[in-house]
CSV table of C-alpha atoms in Angstrom, one decimal:
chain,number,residue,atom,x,y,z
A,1,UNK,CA,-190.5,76.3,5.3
A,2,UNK,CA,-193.2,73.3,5.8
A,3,UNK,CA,-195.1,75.1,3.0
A,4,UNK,CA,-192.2,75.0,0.6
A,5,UNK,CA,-191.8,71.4,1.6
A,6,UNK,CA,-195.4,70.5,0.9
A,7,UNK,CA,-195.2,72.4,-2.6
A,8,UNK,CA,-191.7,70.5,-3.6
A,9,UNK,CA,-193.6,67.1,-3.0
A,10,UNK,CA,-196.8,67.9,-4.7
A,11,UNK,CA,-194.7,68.9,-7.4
A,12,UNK,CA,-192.6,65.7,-7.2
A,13,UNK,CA,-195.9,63.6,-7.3
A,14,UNK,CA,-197.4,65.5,-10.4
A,15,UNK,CA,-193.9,64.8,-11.8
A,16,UNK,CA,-194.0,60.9,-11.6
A,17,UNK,CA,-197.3,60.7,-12.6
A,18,UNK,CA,-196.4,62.7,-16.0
A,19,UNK,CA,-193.3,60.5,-16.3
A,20,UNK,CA,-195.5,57.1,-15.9
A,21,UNK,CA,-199.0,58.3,-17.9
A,22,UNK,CA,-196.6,60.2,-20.9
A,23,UNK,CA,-193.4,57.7,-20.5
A,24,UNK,CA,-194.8,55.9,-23.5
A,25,UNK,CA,-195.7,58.3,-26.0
A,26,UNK,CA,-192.0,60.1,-25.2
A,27,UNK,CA,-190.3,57.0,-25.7
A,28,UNK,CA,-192.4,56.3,-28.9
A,29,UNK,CA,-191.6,59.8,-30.2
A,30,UNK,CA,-187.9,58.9,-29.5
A,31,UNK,CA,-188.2,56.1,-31.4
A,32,UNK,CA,-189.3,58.2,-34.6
A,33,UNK,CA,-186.9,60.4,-34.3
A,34,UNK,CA,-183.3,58.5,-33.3
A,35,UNK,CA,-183.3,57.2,-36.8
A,36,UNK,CA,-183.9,60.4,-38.9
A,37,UNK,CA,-180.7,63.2,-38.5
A,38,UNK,CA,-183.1,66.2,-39.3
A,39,UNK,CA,-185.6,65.1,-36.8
A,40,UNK,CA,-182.8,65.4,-34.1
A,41,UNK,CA,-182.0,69.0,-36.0
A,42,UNK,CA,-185.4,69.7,-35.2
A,43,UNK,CA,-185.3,68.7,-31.7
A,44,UNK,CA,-182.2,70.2,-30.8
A,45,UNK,CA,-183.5,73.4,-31.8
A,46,UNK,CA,-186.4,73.0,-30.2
A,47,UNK,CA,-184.4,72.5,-26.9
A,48,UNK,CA,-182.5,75.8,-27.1
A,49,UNK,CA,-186.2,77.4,-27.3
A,50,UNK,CA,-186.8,76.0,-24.3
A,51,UNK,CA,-183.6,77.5,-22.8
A,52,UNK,CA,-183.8,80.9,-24.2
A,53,UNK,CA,-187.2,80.8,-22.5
A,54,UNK,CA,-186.2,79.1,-19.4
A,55,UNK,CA,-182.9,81.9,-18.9
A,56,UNK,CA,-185.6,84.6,-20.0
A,57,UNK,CA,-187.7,83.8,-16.9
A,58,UNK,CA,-185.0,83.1,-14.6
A,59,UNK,CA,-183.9,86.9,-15.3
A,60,UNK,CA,-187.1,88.1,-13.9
A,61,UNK,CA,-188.0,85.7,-11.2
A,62,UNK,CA,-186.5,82.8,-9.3
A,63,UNK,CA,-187.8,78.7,-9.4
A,64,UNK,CA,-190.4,79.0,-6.7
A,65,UNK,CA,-192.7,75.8,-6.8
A,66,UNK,CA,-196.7,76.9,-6.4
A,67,UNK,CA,-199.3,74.7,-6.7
A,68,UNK,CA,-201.3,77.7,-8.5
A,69,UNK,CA,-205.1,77.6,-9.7
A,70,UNK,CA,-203.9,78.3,-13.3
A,71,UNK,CA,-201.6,74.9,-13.7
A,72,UNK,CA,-204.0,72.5,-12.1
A,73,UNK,CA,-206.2,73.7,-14.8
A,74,UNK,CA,-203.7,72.9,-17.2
A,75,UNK,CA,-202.9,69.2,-15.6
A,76,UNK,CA,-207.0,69.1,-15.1
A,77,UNK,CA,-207.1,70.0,-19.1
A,78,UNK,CA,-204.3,67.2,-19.4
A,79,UNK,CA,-206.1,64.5,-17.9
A,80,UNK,CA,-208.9,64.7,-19.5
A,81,UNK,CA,-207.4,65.0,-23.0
A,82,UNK,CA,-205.1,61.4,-21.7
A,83,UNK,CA,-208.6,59.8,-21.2
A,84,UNK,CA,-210.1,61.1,-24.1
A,85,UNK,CA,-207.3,59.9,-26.1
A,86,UNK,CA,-207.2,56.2,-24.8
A,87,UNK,CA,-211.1,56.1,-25.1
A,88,UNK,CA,-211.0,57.4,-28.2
A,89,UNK,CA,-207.4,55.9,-30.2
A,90,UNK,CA,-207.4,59.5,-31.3
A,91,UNK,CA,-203.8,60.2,-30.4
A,92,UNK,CA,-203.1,64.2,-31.0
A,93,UNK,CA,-205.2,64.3,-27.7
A,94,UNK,CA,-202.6,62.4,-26.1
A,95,UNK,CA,-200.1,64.6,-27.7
A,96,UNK,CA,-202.3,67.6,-26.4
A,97,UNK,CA,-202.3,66.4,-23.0
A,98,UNK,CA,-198.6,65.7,-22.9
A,99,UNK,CA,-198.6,69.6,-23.8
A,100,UNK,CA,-200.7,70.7,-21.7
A,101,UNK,CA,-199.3,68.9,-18.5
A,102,UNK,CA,-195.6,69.7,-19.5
A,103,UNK,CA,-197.3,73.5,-19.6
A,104,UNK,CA,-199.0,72.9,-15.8
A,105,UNK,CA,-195.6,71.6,-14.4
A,106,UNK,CA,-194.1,75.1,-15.7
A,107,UNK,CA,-196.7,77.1,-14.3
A,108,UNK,CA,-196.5,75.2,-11.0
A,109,UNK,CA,-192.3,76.4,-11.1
A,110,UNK,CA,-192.8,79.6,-12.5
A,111,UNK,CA,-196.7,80.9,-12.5
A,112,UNK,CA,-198.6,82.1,-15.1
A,113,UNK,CA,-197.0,84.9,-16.3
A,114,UNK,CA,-193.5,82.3,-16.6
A,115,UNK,CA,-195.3,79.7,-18.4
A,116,UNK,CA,-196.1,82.1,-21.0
A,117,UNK,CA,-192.7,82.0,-22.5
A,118,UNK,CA,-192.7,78.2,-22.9
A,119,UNK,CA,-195.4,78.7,-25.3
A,120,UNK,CA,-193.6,78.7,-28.5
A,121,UNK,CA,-191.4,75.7,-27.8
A,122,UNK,CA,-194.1,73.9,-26.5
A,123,UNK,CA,-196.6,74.4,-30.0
A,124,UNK,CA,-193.0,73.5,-31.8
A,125,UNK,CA,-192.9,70.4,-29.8
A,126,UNK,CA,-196.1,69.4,-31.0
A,127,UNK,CA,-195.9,70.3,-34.7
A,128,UNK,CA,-192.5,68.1,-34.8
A,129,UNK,CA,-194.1,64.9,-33.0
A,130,UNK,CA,-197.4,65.3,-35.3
A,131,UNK,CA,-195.5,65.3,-38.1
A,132,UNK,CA,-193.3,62.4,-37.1
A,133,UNK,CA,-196.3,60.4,-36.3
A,134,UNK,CA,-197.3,61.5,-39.5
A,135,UNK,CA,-194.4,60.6,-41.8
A,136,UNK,CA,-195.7,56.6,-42.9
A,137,UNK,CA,-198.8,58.5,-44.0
A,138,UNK,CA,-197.1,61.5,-46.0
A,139,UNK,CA,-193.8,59.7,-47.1
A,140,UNK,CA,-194.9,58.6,-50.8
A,141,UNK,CA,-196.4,62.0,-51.5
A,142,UNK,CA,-193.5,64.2,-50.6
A,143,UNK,CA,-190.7,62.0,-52.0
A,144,UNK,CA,-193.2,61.6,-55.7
A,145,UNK,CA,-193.3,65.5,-55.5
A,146,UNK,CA,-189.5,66.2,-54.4
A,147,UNK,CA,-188.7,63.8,-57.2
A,148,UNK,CA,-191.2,65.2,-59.8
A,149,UNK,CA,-190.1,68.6,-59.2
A,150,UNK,CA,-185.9,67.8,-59.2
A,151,UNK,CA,-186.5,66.1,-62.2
A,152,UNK,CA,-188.0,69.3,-64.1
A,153,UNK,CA,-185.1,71.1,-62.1
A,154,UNK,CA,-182.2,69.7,-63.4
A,155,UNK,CA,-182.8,69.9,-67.3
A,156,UNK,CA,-183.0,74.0,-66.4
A,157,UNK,CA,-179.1,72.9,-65.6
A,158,UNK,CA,-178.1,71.1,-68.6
A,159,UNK,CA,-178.3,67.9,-66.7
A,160,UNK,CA,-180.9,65.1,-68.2
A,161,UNK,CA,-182.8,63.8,-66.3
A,162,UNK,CA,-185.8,60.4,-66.1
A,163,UNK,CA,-188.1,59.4,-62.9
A,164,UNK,CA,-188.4,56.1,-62.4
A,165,UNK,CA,-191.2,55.0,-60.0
A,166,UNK,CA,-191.5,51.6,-58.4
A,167,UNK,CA,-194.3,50.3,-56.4
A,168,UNK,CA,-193.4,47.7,-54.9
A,169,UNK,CA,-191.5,48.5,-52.9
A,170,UNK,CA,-192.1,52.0,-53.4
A,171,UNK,CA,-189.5,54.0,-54.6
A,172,UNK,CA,-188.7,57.2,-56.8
A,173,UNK,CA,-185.2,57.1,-58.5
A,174,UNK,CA,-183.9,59.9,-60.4
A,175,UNK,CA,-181.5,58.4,-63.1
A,176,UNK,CA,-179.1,61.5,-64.3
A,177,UNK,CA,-177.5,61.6,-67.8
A,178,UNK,CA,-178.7,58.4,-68.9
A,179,UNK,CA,-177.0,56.7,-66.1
A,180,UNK,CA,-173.9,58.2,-65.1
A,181,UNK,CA,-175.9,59.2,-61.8
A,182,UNK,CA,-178.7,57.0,-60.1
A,183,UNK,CA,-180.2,58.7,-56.9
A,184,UNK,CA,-182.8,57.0,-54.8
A,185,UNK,CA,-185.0,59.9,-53.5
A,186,UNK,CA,-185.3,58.0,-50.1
A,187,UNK,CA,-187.7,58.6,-46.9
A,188,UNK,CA,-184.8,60.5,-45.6
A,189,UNK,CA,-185.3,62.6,-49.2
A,190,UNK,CA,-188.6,63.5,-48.3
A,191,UNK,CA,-188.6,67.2,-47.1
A,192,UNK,CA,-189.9,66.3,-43.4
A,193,UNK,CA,-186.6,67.2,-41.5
A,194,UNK,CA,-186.7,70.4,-43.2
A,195,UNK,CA,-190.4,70.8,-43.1
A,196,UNK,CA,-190.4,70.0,-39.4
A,197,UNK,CA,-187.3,72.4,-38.5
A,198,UNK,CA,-188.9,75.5,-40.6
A,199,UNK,CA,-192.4,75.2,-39.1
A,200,UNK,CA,-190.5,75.1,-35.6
A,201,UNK,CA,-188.7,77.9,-35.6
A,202,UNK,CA,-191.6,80.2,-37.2
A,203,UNK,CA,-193.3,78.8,-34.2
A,204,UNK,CA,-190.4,80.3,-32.1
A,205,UNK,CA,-189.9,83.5,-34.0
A,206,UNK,CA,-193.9,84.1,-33.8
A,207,UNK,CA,-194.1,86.0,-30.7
A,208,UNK,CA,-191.1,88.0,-30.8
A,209,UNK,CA,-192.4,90.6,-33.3
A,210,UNK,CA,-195.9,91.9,-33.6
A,211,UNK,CA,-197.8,90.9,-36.2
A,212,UNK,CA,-201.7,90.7,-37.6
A,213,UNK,CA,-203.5,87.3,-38.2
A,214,UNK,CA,-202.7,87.5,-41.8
A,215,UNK,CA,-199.0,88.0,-41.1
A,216,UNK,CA,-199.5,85.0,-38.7
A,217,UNK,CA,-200.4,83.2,-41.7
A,218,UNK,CA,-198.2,84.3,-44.1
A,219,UNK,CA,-194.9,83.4,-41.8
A,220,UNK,CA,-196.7,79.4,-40.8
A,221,UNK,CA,-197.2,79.2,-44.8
A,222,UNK,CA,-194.0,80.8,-46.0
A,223,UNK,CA,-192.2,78.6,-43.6
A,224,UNK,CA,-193.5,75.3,-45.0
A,225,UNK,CA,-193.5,76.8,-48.5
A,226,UNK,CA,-189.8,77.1,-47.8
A,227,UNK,CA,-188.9,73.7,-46.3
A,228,UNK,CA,-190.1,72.3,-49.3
A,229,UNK,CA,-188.6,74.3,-51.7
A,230,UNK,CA,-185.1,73.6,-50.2
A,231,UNK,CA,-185.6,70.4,-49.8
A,232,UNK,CA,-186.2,70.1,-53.7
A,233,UNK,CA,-183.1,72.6,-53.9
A,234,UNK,CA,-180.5,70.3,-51.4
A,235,UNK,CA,-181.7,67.1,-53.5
A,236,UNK,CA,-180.8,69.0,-56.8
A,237,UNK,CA,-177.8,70.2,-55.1
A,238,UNK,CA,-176.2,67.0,-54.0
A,239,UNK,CA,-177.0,65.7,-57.4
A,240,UNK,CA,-175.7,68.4,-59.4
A,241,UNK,CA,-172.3,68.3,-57.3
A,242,UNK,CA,-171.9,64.5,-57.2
A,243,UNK,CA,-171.5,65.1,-61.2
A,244,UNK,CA,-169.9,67.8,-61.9
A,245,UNK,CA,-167.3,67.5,-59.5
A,246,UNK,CA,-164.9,64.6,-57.6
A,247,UNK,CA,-166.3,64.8,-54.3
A,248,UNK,CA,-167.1,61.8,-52.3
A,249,UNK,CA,-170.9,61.3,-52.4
A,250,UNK,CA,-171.2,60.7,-48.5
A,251,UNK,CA,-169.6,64.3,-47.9
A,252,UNK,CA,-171.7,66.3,-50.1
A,253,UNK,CA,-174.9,64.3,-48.9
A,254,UNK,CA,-173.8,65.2,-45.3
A,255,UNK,CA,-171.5,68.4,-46.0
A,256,UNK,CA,-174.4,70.1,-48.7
A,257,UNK,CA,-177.6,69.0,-47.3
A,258,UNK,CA,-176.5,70.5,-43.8
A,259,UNK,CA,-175.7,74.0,-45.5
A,260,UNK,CA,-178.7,74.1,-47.2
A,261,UNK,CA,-180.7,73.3,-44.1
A,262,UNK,CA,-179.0,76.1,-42.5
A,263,UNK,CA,-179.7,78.5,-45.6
A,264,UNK,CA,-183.8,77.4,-44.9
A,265,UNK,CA,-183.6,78.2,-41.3
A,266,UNK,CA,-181.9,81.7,-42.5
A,267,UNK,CA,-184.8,82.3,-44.7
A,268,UNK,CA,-187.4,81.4,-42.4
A,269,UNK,CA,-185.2,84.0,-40.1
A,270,UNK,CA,-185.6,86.2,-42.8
A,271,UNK,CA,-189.2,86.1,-43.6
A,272,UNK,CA,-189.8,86.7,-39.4
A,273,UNK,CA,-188.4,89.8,-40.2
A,274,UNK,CA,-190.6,90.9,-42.9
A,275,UNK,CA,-193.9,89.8,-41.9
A,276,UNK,CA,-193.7,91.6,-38.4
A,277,UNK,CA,-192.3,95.1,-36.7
A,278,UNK,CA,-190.8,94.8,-33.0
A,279,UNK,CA,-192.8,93.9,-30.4
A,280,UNK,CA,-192.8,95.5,-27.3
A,281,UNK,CA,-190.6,94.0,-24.6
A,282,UNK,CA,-191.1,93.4,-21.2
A,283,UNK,CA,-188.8,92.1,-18.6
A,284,UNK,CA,-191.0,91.5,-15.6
A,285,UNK,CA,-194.6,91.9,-14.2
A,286,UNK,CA,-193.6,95.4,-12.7
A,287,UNK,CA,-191.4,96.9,-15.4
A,288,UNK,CA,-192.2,99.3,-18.4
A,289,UNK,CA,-192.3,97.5,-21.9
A,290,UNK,CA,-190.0,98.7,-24.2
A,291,UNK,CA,-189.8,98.4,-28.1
A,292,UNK,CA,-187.5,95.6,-28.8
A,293,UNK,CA,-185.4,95.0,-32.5
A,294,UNK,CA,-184.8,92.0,-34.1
């Protein structure tokens, strides 16, 4: 019992010092995010990763804290990436380390063979935070291209259709029928909630069917290729419908972009399906793996 003691407080301590040493970029990554609806999507999926995985493990074996060789490599790993970082200013090594040390505190709860679940949610987590940090960097370019590409879109509909580009301040504005519809193709506009999302969950889906390096590939690709092709399709969408039909323009920005963000998580569903066969499943260290479906 004294040894389970001294585990629970070693893990307690590792615990505050993540809390104090990562406390700031979490509460900056927060920030980011509180302000943009598909970044919370994106995180809220992310969060139901990491409870499929954590159920998964529990199934198999029980919280037992273990101050293990394996996750003080990890938190060694951390550290060092941390110090790197704010000797550097090169901050994905702070995001590495925040990673890294989230990945020692499972393997401390669960071991090795636990952690490994986590994985996936934990390479989403760091795809959604890189691309938030991102965002100031990217925003002009995707909102230029969603608008470019809407604008030859919507002719193919029998809709006219100019781009109007300011600089300063930057905007794109896609002006419909010579006026009758004027839609700012804002930083909300710009495909990154999507794009974010998509990438996620192929991140998710990647391990739960086997697949070669080139299929790796093909599903990271085909998921961003996808996030920005629906993001061009929801902002032709909402414009399309805001004309052609009586609806209230907050309920088809809200109602219609959230089905089509849906329709890109199906197809990045879909597209899990085809660029892999079933992996083998295994339930626990001492049981026979079995071929799993979809």
């Amino acid at each position: 019992m004294g040894d389970r003691r001294e585990q629970v407080f070693f893990l307690a301590v590792i615990l505050v010092v993540t809390v104090i040493a990562y406390g700031p970029l979490v509460g900056g990554v927060w920030g980011l995010s509180i302000h943009t609806t598909q970044a919370v999507n994106a995180f809220i999926l992310l969060g139901a990763a990491f409870l499929d995985a954590l159920f998964s493990v529990l199934k198999v074996q029980r919280f037992r804290p273990d101050i293990n060789s394996h996750g003080l490599m990890l938190f060694g790993l951390s550290c060092l990436a941390l110090a790197a970082s704010s000797l550097t200013g090169i901050w994905p090594l702070a995001l590495l380390g925040l990673c890294l040390n989230v990945g020692a505190l499972l393997s401390f709860c669960f071991g090795r063979s636990g952690v490994r679940m986590f994985y996936p949610a934990l390479a989403g987590f760091g795809v959604i935070v890189t691309m938030l940090v991102l965002v100031p960097q990217v925003d002009r370019w995707l909102r230029l291209m969603a608008g470019v590409v809407s604008s030859w879109v919507l002719p193919i509909l029998g809709i006219r259709s100019d781009l109007v580009v300011q600089q300063d301040p930057f905007q794109v504005i896609l002006v419909a029928e010579k006026g009758a519809g004027v839609f700012n193709v804002a930083t909300e506009c710009n495909g990154v909630g999507i794009l974010m999302s998509s990438l996620a969950l192929a991140l998710i889906l990647l391990p739960r069917r086997r697949r070669s390096w080139p299929g790796v590939a093909l599903l990271i690709l085909g998921a961003a290729g996808i996030g920005l092709l629906f993001n061009t399709i929801r902002i032709v969408g909402i414009t399309t419908a805001t004309l052609w039909t009586d609806i209230s323009y907050p309920l088809l920005h809200e109602g219609l972009g959230s089905v089509i963000y849906l329709l890109a998580l199906a197809g990045v569903y879909g597209m899990s399906l085809l660029t892999g066969s079933p992996a083998p499943y295994c339930p626990g260290p001492a049981a026979p793996c079995t071929e799993r479906g979809a």
